Tab-separated table of C-alpha atoms in Angstrom:
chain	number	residue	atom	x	y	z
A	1	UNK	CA	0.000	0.000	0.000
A	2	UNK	CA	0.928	3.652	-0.235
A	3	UNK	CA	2.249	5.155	2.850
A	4	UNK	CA	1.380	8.757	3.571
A	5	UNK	CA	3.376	11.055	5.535
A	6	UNK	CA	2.499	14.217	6.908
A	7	UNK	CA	4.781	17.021	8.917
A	8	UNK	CA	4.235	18.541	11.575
A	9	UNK	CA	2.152	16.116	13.479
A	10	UNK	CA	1.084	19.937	14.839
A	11	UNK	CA	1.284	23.201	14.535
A	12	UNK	CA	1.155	26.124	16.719
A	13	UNK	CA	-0.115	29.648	15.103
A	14	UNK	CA	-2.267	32.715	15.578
A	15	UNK	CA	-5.695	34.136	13.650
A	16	UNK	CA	-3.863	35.935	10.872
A	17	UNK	CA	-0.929	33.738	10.086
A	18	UNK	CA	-0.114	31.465	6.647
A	19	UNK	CA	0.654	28.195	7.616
A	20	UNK	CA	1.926	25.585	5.415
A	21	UNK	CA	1.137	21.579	5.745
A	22	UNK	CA	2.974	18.658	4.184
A	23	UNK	CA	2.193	15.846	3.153
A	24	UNK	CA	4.886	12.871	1.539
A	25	UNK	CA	3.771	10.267	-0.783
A	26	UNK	CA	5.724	6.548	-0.523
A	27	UNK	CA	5.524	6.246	-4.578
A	28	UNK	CA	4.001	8.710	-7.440
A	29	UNK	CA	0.372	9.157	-6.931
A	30	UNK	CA	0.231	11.923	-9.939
A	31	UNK	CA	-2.351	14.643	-8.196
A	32	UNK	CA	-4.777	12.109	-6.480
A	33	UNK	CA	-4.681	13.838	-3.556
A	34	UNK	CA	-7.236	15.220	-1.046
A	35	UNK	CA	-7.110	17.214	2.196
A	36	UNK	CA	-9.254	17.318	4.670
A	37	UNK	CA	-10.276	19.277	7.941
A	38	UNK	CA	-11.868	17.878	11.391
A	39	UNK	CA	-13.032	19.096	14.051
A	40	UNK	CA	-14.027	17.045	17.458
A	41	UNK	CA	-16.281	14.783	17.115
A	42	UNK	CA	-17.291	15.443	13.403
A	43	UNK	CA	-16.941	13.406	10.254
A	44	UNK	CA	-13.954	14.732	7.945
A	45	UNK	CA	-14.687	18.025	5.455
A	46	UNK	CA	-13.410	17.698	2.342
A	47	UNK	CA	-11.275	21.117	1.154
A	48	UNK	CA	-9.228	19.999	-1.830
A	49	UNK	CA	-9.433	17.340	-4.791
A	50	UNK	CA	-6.837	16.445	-7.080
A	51	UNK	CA	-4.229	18.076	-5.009
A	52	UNK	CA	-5.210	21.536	-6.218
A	53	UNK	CA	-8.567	21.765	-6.946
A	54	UNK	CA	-10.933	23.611	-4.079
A	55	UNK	CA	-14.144	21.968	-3.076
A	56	UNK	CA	-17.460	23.652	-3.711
A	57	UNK	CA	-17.912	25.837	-0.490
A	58	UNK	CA	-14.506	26.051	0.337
A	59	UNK	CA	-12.365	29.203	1.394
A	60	UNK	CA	-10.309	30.609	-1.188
A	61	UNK	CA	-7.473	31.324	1.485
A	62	UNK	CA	-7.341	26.796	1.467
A	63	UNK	CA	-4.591	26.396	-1.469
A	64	UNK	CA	-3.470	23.191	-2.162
A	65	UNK	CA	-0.174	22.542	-4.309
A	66	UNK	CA	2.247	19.421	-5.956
A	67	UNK	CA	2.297	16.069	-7.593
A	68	UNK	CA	4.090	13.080	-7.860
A	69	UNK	CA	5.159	12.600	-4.027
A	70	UNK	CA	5.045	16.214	-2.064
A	71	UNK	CA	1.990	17.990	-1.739
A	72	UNK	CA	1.160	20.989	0.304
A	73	UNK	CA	-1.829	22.885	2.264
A	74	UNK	CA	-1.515	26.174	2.523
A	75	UNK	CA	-3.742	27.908	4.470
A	76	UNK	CA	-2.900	31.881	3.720
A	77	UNK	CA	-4.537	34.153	6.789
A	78	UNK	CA	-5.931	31.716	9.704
A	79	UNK	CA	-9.678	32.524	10.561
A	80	UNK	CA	-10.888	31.013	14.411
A	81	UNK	CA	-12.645	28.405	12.162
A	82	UNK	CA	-9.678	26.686	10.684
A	83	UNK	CA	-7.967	25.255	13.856
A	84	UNK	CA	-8.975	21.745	13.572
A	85	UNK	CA	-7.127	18.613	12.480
A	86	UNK	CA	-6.268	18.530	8.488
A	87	UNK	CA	-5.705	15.449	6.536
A	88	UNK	CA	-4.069	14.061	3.548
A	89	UNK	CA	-5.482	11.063	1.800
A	90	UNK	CA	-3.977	9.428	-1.715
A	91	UNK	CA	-6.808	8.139	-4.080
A	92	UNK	CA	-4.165	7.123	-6.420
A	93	UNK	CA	-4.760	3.061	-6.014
A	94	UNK	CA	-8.375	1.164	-4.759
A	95	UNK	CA	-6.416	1.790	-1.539
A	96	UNK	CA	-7.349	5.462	-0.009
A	97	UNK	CA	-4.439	5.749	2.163
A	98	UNK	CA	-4.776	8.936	4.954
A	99	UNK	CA	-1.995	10.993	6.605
A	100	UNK	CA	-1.405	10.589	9.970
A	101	UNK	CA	-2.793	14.021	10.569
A	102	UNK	CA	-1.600	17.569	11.907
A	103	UNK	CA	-3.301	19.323	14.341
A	104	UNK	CA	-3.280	22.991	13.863
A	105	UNK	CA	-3.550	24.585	17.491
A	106	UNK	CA	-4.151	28.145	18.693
A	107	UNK	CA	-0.545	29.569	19.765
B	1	UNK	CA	-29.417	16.233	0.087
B	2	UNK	CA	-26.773	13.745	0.588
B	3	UNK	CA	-27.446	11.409	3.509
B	4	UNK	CA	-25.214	8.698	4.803
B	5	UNK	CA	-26.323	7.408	8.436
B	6	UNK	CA	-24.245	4.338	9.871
B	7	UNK	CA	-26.167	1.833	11.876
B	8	UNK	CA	-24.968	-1.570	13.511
B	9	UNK	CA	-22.300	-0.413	15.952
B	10	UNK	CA	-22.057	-1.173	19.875
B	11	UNK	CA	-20.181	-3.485	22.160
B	12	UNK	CA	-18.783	-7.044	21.132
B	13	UNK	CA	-16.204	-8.800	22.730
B	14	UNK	CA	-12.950	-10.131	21.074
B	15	UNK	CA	-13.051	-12.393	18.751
B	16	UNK	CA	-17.124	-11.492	17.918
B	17	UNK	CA	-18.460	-10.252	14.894
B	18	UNK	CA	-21.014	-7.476	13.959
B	19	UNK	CA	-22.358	-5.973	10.698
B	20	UNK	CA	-22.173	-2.684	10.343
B	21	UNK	CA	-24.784	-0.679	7.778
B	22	UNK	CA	-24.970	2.473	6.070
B	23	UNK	CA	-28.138	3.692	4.298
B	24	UNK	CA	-27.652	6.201	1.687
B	25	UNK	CA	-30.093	8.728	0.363
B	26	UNK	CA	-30.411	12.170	-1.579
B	27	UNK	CA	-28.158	10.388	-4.531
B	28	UNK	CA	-27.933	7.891	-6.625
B	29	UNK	CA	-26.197	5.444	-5.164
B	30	UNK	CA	-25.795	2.749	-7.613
B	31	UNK	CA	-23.406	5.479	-9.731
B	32	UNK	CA	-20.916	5.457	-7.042
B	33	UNK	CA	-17.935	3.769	-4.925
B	34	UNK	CA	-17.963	3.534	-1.301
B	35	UNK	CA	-15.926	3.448	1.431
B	36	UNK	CA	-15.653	2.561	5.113
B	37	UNK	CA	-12.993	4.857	7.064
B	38	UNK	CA	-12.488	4.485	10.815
B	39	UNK	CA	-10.881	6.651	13.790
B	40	UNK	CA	-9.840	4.804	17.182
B	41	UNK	CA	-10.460	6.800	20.109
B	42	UNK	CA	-7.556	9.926	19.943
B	43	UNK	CA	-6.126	8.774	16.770
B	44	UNK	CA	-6.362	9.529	12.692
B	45	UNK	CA	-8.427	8.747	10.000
B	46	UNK	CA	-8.346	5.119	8.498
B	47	UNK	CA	-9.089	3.524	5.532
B	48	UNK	CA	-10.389	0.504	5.383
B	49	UNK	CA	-12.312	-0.921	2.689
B	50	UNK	CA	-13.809	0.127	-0.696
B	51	UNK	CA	-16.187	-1.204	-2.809
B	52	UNK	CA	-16.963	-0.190	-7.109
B	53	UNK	CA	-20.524	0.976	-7.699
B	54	UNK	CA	-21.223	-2.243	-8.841
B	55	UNK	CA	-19.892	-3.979	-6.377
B	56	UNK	CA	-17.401	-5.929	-8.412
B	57	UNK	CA	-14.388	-4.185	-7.272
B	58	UNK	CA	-13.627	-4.642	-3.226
B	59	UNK	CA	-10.314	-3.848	-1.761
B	60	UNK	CA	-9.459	-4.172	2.224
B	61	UNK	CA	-6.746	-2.304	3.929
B	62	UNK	CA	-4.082	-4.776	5.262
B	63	UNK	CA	-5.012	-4.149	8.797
B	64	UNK	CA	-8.618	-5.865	8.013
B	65	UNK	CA	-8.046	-8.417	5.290
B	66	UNK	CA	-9.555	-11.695	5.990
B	67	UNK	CA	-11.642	-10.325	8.415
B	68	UNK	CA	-13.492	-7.351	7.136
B	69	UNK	CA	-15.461	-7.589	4.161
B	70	UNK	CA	-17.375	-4.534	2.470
B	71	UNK	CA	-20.380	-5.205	0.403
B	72	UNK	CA	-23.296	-3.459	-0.818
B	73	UNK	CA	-27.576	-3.716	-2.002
B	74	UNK	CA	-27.644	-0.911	-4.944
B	75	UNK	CA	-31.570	-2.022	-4.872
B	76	UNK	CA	-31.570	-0.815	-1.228
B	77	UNK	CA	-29.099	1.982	-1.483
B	78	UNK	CA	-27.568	0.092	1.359
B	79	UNK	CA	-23.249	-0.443	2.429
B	80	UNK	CA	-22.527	-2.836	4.905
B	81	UNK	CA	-19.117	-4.205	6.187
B	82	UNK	CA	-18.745	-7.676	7.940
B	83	UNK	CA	-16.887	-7.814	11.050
B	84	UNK	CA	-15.293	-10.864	12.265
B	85	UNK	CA	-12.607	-11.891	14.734
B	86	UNK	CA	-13.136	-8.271	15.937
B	87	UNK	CA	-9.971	-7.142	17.860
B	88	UNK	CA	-9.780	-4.961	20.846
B	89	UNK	CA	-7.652	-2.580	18.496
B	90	UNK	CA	-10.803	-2.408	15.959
B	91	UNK	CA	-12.412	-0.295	18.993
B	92	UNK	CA	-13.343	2.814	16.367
B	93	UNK	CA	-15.684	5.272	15.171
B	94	UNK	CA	-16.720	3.581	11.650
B	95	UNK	CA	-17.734	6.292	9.216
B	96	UNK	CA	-19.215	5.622	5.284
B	97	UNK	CA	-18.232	8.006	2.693
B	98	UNK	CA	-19.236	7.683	-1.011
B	99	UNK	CA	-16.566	8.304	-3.584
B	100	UNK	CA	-15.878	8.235	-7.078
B	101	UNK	CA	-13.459	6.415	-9.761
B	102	UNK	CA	-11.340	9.487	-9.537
B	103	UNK	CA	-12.916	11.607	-6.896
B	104	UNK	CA	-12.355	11.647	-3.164
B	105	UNK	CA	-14.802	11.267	-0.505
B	106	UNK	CA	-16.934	14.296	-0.008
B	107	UNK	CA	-20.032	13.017	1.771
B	108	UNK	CA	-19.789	11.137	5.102
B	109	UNK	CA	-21.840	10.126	7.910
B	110	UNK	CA	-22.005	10.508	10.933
B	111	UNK	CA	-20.208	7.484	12.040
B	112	UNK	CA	-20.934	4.715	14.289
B	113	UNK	CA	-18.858	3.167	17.889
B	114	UNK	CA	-18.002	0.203	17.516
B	115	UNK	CA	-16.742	-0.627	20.719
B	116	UNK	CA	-14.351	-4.572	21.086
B	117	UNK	CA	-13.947	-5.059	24.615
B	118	UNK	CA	-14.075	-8.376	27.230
């Protein structure tokens, strides 16, 4: 299967701040890539397909970037809504691998 | 709208089994793939199984193989997954999530416990 690897496990910042989320691929997955965001005790929300693409609804400050094996969530001016636990998940392969997630804390 | 809502969870001891469901609405479901995702107490998102919206296509994370099996009813808009030989370590919040061929998961439910313990 294909391992997914995301850094930092978490992150410390402040309402206002870009913050920048990575996520590692074990072998090419092209751009079939999606993040997520959680929140306690809530299902996952999906925020960006094909490693770039925003979902319908979605805040234009989510901007998700790269292919082949390193990916990244940018997240350009934190709003009190966004601290919550993000995901990566590959959809490369019939096997939907997820990051191990990074939770992105009030400093 | 899109409706997912998990049913069949509670307590089992090790070694049990239990059949979880997940009845879809507000789509149709025979169009699409589907997938079972889980989250132990404190920890990340898992994938475990998916299933083709025909059902011919099934694949089973390692961590479940030979014990887990995902199916699905198109003619009752229905998911299910098969637990046997549950584990203490299966102890999770089981979520469904339709998909696509080449499209993540962007409706979920609202999970359900599924709780192994003696």
């Amino acid at each position: 299967d294909i391992q997914m690897t995301q850094s930092p496990s978490t992150l410390s910042a402040s309402v206002g701040d870009r913050v920048i989320i990575t996520c590692r691929a074990s072998q090419s997955i092209d751009y079939w890539l999606a993040w997520y965001q959680q929140k306690p005790g809530k299902a996952p929300d999906l925020l960006i397909y094909k490693a770039s693409r925003l979902e319908s609804g979605v805040p234009s400050r989510f901007n998700g970037s790269g292919s082949g094996t390193e990916f990244t969530l940018t997240i350009s001016s934190l709003q009190p809504d966004d601290f919550a636990t993000y995901y990566c998940q590959q959809y490369n392969s019939y096997s939907r691998t997820f990051g191990q997630g990074t939770r992105l804390e009030i400093k | 709208q899109v409706q997912l809502v998990e049913s069949g969870g509670g307590v089992v001891k090790p070694g049990g089994s239990l059949r979880l469901s997940c009845a879809a609405s507000g789509f149709s479901f025979s169009l699409y793939y589907m997938t079972w995702v889980r989250q132990a107490p404190g920890k990340g998102l898992e994938w475990i199984a998916h299933i083709s919206s025909s059902g011919s296509i099934m694949s089973h994370a390692d961590s479940v193989k030979g014990r887990f099996t995902i199916s699905r009813d198109n003619a009752k808009n229905s998911l299910y997954l098969q637990m046997n030989s549950l584990r203490v370590e299966d102890t999770a919040v089981y979520y469904c999530a339709r998909a696509e061929h080449s499209y993540p998961s962007d409706s979920w439910g609202q999970g359900t416990l599924v709780t192994v313990s003696s």
